[in-house]
CSV table of C-alpha atoms in Angstrom, one decimal:
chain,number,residue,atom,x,y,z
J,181,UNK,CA,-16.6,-2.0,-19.3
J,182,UNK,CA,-18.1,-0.2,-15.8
J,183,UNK,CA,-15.7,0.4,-13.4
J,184,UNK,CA,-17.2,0.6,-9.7
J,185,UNK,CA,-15.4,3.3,-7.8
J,186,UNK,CA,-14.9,3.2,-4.2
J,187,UNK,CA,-14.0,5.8,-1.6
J,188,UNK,CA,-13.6,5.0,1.5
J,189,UNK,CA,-12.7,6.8,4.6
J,190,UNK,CA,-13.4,7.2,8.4
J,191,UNK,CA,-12.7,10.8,8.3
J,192,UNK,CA,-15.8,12.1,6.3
J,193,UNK,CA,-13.2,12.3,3.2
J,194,UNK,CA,-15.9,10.4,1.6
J,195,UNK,CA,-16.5,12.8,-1.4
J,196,UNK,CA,-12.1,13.7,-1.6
J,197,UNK,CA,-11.6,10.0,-1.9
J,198,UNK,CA,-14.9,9.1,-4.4
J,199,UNK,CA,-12.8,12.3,-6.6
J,200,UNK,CA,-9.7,10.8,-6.2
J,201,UNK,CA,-11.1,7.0,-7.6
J,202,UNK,CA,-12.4,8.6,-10.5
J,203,UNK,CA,-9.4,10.6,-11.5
J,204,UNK,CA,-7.3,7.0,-11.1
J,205,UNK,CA,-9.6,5.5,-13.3
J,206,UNK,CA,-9.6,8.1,-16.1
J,207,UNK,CA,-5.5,8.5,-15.4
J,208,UNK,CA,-5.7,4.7,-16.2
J,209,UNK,CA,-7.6,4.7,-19.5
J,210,UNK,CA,-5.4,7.4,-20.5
J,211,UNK,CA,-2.4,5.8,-19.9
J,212,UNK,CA,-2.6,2.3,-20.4
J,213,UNK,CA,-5.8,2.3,-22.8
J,214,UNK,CA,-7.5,0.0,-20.1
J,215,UNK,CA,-9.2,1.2,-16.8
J,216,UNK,CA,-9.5,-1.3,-13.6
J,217,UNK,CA,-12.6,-2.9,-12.9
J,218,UNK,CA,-12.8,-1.7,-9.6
J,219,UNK,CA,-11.1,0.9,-7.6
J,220,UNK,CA,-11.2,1.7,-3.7
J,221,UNK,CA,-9.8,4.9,-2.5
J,222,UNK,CA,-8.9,5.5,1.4
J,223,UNK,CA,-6.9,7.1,3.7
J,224,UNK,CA,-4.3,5.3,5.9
J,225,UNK,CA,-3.7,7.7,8.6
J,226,UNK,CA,-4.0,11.8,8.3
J,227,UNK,CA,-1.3,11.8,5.2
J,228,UNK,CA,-1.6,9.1,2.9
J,229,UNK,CA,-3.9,8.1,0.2
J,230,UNK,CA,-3.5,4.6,-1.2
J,231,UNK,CA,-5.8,3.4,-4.1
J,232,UNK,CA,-6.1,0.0,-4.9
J,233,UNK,CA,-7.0,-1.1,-8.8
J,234,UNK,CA,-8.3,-4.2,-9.8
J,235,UNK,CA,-8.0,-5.9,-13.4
J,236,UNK,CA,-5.9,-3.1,-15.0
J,237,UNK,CA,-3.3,-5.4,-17.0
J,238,UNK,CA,-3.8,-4.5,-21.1
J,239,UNK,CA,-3.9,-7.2,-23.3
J,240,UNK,CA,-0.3,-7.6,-24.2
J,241,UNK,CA,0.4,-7.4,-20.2
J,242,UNK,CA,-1.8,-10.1,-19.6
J,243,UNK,CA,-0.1,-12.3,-22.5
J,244,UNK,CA,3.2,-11.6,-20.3
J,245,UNK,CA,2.0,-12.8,-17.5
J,246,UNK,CA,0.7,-16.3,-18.9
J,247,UNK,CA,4.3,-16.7,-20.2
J,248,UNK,CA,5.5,-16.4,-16.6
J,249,UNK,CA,7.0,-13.2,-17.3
J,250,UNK,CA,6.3,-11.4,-13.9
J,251,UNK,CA,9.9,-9.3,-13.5
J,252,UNK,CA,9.5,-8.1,-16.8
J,253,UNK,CA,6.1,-7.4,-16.7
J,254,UNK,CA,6.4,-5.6,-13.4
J,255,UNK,CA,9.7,-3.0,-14.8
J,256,UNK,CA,7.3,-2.3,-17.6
J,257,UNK,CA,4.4,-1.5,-15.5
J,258,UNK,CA,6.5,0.2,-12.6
J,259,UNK,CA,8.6,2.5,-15.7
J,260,UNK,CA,5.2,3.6,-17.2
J,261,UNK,CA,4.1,4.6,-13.7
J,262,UNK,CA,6.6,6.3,-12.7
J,263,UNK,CA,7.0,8.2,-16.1
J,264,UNK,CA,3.9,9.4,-15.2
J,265,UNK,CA,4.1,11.3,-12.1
J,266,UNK,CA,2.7,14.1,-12.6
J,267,UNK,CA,-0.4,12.6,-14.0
J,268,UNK,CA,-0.7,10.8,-11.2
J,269,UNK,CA,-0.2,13.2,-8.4
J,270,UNK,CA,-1.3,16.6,-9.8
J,271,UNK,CA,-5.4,15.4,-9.2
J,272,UNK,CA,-4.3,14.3,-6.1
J,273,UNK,CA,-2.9,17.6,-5.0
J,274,UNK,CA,-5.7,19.2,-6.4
J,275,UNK,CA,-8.3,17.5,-4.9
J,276,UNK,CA,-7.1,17.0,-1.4
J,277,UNK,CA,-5.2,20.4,-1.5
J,278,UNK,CA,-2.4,19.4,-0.2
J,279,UNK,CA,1.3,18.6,-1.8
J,280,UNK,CA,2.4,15.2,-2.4
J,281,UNK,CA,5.6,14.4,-0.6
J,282,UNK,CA,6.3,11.4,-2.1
J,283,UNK,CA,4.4,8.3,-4.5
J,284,UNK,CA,4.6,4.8,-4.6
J,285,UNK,CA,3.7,2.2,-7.3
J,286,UNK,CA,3.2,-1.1,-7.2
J,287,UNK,CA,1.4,-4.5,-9.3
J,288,UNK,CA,0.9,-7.8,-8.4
J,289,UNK,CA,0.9,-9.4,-11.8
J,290,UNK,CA,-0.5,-12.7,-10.2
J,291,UNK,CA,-3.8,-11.0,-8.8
J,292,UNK,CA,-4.1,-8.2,-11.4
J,293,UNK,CA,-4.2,-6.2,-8.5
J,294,UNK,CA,-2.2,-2.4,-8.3
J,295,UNK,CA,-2.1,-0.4,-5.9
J,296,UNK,CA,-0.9,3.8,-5.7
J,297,UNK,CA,0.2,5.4,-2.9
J,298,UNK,CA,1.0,9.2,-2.0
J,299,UNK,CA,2.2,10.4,1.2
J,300,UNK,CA,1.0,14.0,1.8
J,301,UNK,CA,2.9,16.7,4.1
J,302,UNK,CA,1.1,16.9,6.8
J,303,UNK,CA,-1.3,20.0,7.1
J,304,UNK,CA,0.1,22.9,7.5
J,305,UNK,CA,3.2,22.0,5.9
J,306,UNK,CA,4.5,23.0,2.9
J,307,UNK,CA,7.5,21.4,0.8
J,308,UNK,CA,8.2,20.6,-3.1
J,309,UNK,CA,5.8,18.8,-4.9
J,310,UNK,CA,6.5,15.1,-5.8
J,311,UNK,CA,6.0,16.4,-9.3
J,312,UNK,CA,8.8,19.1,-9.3
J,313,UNK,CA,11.3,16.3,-7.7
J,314,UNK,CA,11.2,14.9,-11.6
J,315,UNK,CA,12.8,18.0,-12.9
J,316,UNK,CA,15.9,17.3,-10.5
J,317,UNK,CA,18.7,15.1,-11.9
């Protein structure tokens, strides 16, 4: 399956968000067994990144959703996800060099559309990773 990765951006951030697509889709294939058809990477404002992926439901989550179940389909995408933080936010921190403050995860089961976010400290500003927040009860 091709993926077509996207970056978009209207600060010349071209090339961090064309890296940051590519690292979604190989976090994807890794972690689900299934990467998105398509993937568009931007920045909304100076300090968050959001990615939006299309088609990334695996076979057995698409087999949920045409038996209406949406809630659970959702918990079981959203616990993966968020098991998998610092997959998900280490490129990201490596590629914009900046610390992730904090990530958000979401799916539309209907579309097949999902979408990561992570909200940067601002430049200059330095604080605990979203990644070393798992290791506190």
């Amino acid at each position: 399956m091709d993926t077509q990765a996207e970056g978009h951006a209207t600060d010349g951030a071209g090339g961090t968000t064309l890296a940051v697509s590519n690292e979604m889709v190989r976090i994807y294939k890794e972690q689900f067994g299934r990467g998105p058809t398509r993937v568009r990477t931007s920045f909304a404002g100076a300090d968050v990144v959001t990615v939006v992926l299309e088609q990334t439901l695996t076979p057995a989550e698409r087999n949920l959703k045409r038996m209406g179940e949406h809630q659970r389909l959702r918990d079981v995408r959203t616990f993966f996800q968020y098991s998998s933080v610092k997959e998900f936010c280490e490129p990201v921190e490596r590629i914009t060099g900046r610390k992730v403050r904090g990530f958000v995860s979401g799916l539309d089961t209907r579309t097949d559309i999902a979408i990561e976010t992570f909200i940067l400290y601002p430049e200059g500003e330095d604080g605990p990773s979203r990644i070393e927040l798992d290791d506190v009860p």
